Tab-separated table of C-alpha atoms in Angstrom:
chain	number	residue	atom	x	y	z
A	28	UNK	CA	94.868	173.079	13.570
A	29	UNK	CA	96.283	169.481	15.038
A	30	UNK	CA	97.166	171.501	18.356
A	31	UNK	CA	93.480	173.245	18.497
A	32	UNK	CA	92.029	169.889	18.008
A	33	UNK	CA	93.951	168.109	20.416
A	34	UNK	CA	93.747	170.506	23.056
A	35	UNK	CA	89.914	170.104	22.585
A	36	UNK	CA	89.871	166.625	22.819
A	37	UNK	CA	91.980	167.337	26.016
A	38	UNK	CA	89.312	169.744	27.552
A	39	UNK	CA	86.509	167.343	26.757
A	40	UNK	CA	88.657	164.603	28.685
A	41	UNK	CA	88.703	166.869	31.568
A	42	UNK	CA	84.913	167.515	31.505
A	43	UNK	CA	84.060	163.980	32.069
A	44	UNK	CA	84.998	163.537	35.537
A	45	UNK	CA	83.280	166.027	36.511
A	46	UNK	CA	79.514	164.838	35.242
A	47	UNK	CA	80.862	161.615	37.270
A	48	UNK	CA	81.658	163.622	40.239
A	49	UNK	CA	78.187	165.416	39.529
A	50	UNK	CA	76.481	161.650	39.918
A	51	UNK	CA	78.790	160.409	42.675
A	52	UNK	CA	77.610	163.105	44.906
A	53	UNK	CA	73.982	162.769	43.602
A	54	UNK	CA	73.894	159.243	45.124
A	55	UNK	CA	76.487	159.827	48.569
A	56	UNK	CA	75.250	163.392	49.791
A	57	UNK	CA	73.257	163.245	52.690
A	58	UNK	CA	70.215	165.390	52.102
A	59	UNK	CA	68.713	167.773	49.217
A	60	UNK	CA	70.520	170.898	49.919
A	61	UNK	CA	73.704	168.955	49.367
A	62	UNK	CA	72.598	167.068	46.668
A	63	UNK	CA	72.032	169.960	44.894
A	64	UNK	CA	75.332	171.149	45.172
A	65	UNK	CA	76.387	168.627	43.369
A	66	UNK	CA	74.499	168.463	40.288
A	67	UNK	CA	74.445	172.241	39.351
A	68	UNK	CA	78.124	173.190	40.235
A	69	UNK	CA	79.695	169.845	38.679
A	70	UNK	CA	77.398	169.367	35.550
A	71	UNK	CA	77.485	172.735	34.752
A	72	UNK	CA	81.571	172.748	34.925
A	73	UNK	CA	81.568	169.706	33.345
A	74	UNK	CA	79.427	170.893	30.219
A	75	UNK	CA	81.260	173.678	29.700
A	76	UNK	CA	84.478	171.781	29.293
A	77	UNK	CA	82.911	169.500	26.683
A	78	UNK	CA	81.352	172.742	25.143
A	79	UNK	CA	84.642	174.758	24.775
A	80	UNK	CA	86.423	171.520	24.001
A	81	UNK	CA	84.031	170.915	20.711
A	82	UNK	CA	84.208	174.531	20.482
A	83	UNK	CA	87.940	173.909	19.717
A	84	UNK	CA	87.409	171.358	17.667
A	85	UNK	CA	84.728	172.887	15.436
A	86	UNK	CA	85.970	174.664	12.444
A	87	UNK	CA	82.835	176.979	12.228
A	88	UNK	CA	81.739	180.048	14.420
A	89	UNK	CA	78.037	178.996	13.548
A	90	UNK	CA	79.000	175.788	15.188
A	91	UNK	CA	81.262	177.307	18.309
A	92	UNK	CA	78.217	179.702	18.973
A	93	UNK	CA	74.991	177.646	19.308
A	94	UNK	CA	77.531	175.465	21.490
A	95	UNK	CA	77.817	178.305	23.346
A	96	UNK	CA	74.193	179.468	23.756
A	97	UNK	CA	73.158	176.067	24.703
A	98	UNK	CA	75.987	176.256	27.005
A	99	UNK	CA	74.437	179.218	28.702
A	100	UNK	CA	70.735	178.442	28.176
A	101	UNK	CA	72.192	175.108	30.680
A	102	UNK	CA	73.894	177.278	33.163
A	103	UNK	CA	70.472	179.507	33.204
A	104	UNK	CA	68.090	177.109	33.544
A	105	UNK	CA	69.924	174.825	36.112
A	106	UNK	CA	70.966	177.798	38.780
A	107	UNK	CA	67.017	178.981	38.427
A	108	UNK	CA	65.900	175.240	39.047
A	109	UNK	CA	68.445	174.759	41.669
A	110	UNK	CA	67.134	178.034	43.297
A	111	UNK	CA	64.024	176.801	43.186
A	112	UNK	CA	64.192	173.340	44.470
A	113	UNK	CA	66.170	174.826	47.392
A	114	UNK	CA	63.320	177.802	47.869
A	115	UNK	CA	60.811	174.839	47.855
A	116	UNK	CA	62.455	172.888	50.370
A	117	UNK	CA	62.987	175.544	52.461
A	118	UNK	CA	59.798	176.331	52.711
A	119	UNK	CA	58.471	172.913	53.485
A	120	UNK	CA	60.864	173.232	56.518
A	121	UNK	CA	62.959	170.599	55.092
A	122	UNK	CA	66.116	170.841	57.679
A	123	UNK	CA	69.801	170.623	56.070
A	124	UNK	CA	71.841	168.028	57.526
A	125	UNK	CA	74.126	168.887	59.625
A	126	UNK	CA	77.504	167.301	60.857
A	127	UNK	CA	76.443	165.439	63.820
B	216	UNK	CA	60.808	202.326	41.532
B	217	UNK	CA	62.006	199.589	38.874
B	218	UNK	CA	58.265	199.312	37.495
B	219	UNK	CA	57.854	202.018	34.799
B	220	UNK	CA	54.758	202.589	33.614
B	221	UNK	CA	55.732	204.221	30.313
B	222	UNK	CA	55.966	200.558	28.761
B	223	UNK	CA	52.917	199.223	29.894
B	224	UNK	CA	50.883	202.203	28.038
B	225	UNK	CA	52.201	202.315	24.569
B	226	UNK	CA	51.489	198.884	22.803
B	227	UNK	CA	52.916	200.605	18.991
B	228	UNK	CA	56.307	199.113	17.611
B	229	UNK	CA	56.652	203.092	16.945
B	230	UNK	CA	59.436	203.910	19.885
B	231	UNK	CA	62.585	202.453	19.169
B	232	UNK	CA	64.015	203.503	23.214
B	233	UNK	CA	67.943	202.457	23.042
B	234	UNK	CA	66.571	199.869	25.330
B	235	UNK	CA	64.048	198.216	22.866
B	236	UNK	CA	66.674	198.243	20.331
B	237	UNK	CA	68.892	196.871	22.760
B	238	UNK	CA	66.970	193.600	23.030
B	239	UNK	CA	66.444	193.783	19.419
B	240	UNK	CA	69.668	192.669	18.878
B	241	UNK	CA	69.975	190.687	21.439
B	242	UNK	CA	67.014	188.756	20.087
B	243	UNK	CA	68.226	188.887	16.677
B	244	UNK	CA	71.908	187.804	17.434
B	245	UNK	CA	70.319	184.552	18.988
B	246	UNK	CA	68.041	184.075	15.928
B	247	UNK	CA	71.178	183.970	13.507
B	248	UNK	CA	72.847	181.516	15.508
B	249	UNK	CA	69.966	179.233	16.121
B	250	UNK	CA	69.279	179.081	11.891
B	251	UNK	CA	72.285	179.648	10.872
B	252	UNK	CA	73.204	182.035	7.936
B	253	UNK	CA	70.019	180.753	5.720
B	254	UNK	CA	68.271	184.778	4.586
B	255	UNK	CA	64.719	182.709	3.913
B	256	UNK	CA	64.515	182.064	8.083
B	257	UNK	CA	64.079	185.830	8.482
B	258	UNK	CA	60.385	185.638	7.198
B	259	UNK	CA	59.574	184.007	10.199
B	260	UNK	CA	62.815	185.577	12.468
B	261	UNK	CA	61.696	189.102	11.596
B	262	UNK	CA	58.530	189.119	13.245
B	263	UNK	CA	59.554	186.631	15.631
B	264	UNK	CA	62.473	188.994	17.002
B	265	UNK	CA	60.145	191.971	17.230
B	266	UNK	CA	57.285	190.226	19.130
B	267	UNK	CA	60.050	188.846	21.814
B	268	UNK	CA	61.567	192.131	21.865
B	269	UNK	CA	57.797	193.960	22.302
B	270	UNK	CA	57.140	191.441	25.123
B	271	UNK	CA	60.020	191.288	26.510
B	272	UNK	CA	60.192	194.657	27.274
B	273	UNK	CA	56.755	194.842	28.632
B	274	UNK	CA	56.865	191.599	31.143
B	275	UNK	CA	60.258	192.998	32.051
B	276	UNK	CA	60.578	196.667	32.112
B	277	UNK	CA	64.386	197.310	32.239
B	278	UNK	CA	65.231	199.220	34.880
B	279	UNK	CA	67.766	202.031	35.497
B	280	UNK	CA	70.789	201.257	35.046
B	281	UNK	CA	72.742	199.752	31.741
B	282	UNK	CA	75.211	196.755	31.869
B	283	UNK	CA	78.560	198.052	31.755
B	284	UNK	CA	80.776	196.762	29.248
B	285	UNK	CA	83.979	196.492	31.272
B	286	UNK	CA	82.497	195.243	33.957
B	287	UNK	CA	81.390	192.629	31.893
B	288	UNK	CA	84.257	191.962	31.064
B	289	UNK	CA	85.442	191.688	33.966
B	290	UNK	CA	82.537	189.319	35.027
B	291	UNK	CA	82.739	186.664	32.290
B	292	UNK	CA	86.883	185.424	33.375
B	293	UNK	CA	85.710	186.157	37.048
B	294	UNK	CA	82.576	183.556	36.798
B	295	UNK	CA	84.471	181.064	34.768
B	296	UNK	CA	87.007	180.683	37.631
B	297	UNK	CA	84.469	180.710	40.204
B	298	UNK	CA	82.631	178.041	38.783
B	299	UNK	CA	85.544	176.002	37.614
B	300	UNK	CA	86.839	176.237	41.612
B	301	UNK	CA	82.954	175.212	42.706
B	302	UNK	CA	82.865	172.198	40.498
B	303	UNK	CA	86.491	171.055	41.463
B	304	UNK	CA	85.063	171.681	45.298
B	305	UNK	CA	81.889	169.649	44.609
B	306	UNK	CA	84.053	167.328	43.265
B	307	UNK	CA	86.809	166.317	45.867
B	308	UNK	CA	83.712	166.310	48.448
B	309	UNK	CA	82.331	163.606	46.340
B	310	UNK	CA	85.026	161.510	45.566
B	311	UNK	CA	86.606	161.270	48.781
B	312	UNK	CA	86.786	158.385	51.164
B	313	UNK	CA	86.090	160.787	54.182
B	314	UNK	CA	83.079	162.896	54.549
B	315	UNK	CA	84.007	166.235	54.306
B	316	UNK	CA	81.143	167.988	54.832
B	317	UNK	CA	80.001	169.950	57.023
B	318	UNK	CA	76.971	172.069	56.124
B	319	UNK	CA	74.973	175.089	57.496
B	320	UNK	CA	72.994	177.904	56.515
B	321	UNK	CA	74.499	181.478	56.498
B	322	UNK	CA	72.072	184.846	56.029
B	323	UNK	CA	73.235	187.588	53.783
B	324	UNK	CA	72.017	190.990	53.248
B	325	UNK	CA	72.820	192.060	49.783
B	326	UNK	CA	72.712	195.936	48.773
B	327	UNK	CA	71.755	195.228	45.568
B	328	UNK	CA	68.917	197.133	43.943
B	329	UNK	CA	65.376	194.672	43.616
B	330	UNK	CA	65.153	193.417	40.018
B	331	UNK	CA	67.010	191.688	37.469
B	332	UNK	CA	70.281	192.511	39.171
B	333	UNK	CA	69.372	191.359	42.370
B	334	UNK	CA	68.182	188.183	40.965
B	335	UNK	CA	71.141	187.622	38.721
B	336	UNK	CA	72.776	187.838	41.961
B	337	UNK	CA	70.853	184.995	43.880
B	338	UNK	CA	71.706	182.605	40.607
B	339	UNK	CA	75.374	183.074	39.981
B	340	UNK	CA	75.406	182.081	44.021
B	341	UNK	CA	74.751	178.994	43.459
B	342	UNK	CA	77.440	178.487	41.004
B	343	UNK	CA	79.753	179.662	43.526
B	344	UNK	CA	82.614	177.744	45.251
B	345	UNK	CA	80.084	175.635	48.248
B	346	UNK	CA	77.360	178.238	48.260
B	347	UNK	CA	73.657	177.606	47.515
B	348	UNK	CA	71.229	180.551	47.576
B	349	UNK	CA	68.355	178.091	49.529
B	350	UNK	CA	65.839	181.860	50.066
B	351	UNK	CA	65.214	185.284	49.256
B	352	UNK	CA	63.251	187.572	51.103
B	353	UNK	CA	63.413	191.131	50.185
B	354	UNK	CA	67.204	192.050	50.018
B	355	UNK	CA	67.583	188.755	52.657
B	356	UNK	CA	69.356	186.144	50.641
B	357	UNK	CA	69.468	182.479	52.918
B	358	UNK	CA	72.541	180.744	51.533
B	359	UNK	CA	72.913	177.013	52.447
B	360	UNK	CA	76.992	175.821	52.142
B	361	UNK	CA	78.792	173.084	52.376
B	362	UNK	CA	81.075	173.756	54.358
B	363	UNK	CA	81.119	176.019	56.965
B	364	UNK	CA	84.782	176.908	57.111
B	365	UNK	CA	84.851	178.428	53.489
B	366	UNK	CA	85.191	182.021	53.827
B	367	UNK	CA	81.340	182.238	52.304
B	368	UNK	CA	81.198	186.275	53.661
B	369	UNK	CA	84.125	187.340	51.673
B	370	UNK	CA	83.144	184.980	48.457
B	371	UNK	CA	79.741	186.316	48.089
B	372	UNK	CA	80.609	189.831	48.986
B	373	UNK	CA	82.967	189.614	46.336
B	374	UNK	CA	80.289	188.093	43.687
B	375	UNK	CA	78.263	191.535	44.852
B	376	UNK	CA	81.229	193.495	43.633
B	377	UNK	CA	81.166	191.610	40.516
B	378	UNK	CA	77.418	192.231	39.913
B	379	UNK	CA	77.854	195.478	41.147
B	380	UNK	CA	80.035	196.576	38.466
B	381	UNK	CA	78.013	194.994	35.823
B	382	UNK	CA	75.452	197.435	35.844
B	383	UNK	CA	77.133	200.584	36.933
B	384	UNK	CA	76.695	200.852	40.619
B	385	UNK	CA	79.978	202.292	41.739
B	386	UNK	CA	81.185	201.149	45.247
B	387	UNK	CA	80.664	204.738	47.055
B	388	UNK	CA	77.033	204.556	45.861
B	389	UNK	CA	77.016	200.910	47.477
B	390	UNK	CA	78.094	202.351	51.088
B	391	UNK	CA	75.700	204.838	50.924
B	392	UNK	CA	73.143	202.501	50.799
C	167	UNK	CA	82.549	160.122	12.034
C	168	UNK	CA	85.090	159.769	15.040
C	169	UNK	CA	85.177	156.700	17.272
C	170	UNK	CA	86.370	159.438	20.055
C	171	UNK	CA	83.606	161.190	20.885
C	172	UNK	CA	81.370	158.193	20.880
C	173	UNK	CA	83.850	156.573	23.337
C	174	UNK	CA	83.325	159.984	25.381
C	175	UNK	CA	79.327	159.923	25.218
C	176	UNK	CA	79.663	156.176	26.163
C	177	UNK	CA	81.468	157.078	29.227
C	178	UNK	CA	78.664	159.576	29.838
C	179	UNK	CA	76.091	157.192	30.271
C	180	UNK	CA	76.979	155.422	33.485
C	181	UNK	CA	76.549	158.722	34.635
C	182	UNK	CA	73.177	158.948	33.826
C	183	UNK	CA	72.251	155.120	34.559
C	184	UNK	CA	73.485	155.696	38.212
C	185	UNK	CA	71.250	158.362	38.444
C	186	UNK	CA	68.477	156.124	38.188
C	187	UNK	CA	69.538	155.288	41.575
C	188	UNK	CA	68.092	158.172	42.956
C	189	UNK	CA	65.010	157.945	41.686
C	190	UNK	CA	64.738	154.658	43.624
C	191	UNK	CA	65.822	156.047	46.766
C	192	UNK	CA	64.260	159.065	46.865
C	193	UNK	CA	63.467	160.448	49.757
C	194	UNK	CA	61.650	163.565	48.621
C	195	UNK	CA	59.792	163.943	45.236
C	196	UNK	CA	62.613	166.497	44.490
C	197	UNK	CA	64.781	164.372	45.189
C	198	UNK	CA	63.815	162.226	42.313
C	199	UNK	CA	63.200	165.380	40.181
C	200	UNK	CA	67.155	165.968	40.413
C	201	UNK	CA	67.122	162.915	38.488
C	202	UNK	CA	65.716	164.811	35.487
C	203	UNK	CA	67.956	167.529	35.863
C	204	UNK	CA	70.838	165.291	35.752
C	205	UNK	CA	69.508	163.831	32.434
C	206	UNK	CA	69.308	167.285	31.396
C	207	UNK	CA	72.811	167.950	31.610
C	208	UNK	CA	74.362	164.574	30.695
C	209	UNK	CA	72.015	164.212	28.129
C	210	UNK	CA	72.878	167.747	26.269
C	211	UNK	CA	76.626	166.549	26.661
C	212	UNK	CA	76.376	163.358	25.366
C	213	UNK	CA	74.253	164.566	22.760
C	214	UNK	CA	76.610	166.897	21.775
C	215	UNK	CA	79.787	164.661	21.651
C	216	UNK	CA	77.638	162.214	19.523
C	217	UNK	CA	76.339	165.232	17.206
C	218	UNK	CA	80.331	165.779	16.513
C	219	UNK	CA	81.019	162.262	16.236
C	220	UNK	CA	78.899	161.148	13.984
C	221	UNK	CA	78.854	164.463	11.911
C	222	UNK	CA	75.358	165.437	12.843
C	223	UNK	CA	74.767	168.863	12.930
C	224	UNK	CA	71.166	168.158	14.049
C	225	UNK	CA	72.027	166.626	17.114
C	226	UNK	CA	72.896	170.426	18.672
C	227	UNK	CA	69.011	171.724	18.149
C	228	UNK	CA	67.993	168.584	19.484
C	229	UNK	CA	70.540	169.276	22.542
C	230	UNK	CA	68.997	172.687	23.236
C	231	UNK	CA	65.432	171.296	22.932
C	232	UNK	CA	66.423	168.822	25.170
C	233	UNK	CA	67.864	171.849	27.723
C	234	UNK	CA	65.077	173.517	27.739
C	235	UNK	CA	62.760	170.836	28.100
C	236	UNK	CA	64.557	169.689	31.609
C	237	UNK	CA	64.343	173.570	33.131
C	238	UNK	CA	60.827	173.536	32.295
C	239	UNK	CA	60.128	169.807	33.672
C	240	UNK	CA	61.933	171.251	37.066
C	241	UNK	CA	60.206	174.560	37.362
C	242	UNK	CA	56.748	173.174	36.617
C	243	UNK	CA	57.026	170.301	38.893
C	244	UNK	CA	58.305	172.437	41.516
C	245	UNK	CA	55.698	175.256	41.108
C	246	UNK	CA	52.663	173.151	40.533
C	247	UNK	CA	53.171	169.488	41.731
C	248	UNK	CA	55.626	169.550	44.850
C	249	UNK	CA	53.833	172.797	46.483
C	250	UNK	CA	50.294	171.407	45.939
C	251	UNK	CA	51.499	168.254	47.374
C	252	UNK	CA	52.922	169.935	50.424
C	253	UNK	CA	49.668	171.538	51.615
C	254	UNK	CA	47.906	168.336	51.058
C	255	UNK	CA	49.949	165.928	52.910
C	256	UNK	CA	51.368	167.333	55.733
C	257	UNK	CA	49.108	169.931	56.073
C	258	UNK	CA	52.863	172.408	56.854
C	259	UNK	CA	51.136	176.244	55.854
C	260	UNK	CA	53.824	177.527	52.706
C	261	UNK	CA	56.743	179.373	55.232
């Protein structure tokens, strides 16, 4: 039980830097496409380490699963937004930057 | 060809198709772990599961082919490490003291069939190692990346594979398309 | 209740509060909308970490309300508001 726990608390201590990451590039990328990038692939990474990580640490399956579902209702609804934004842009002939 | 009239005809809770029962259980699995084990939430989870099921299959007529269990299985370990390796790649982009960018747009042509698979498709890209889907036009999928030196060809045609095998579409089928 | 996890949802919220920073800067509306996606996420997490911290269960429904509440503030801004706005101000025809 100690070692489940602890290597949740471990998991959730690697999510963090990732949401961090997520922000980081949220404020330094250079232009929406990019920006983008950042928030879906890191936040999403870094939720599901703090989701497995209470996961661990739960002593339920009632618990482990709705952590799970909201995990996935997250992933779901953040690639479809993402999508959009980017289908949006695109079509307002926003250009991505480019190295110059 | 994915459309099927059948469902939009027959309003009755009569024809329990595998797939309606299918999605019954779906519904009902995500019912029991949104109220926990509590019996009295059925009175309202009952006809709640049924109506989502109904309309469900209506807005959404499933198509022809089933998700394949293995292939599932195959997906789930697959899209974990994908995703882990995209947020690890988002993540030494942002944090570093150089710029390492170096965006562009790449077009894809995806064999997928239209419909929930193709679409499935177009999201998991953008949880992908540097890949975006930014457009899709038909079976035209306009991917933006970050970097242009990640081999984005081989990544995504290897997500097709992936989806490919989730619902059944064997790889000779694929070529003949 | 475990100090831990409220530690962990304390480091969260720099997270959010420098996204704040976008919203400022913008340039795009969508831009800013990111902004609410980002509370989305950070927001389910730290909700989460505090909902095991402080031993309340409720905190996890109030997480997935919370999850679906950003995807729809997203898609409807992006279907009604930024597409509208786009024909009106610059006049650029939709593709």
């Amino acid at each position: 039980m100690e070692i489940l726990y602890n290597s949740g608390t471990l998991l959730i201590i690697l999510g963090l830097p990732f949401f961090l990451s997520g922000t980081v590039g949220l404020i330094r990328f250079p232009d929406i496409y990019t920006r983008l990038h950042a928030l879906t692939k890191a936040d999403n990474v870094g939720l599901g380490c703090i989701v497995c990580g209470l996961a661990l640490q739960s002593a339920s399956w009632a618990v482990t699963a709705k952590l799970l579902l909201i995990w996935l209702l997250v992933l779901i609804a953040s690639s479809a937004s993402c999508h959009l934004i980017a289908r949006s842009a695109m079509q307002k002939n926003i250009q991505p930057w480019t190295r110059p | 060809m994915i459309r099927d009239h059948r469902f939009v005809k027959d309003f009755t809770f009569v024809s329990f198709s595998p797939q309606f029962f299918f999605r019954i259980l779906v519904f009902s699995t995500v019912w029991f772990v949104l109220t926990g084990s509590d019996i009295s939430s059925w009175i309202v989870g009952v006809p709640a599961v049924l109506i989502a099921s109904k309309l469900n299959l209506m807005l959404a007529p499933s198509s022809h082919y089933s998700i394949s269990l293995s292939g599932a299985l195959r997906f789930v370990p697959f899209f974990l490490n994908q995703s882990f390796r995209g947020g690890i790649d988002v993540m030494r982009r942002a944090l570093s003291a150089k710029q390492l960018l170096n965006p562009g747009l790449v077009s894809y042509v995806t064999l997928l069939p239209e419909g929930s698979a193709r679409i499935f498709f177009v999201n998991t890209i953008s949880l992908l190692p540097g890949t975006l889907s930014a457009e899709l036009h038909g079976n035209q999928v306009t991917i933006h990346t970050l970097d242009r030196g990640l081999p984005i060809w081989a990544n995504i045609q290897n997500l097709e594979y992936h989806v490919a095998a989730l619902i059944h579409i064997s790889s000779d089928k694929k070529k003949s398309l | 209740m475990s100090w831990m996890h409220t530690v962990f949802a304390l480091i969260l919220l720099p997270a959010i509060a420098t996204g704040m920073f976008r919203i400022l800067k913008g340039p795009t509306a969508a831009d800013r909308m990111m902004t609410a996606q980002l509370f989305g996420t950070c927001g389910v997490a730290i909700l989460l970490l505090l909902g095991t911290g402080m031993g309340t269960p409720v905190l996890l429904d109030i997480a997935l309300v919370f999850a679906l509440l950003a995807a729809l503030a997203t898609m409807t801004f992006v279907r009604r508001t930024w597409q509208y706005s786009s024909k009106r101000n610059h006049g650029n025809p939709i593709q």
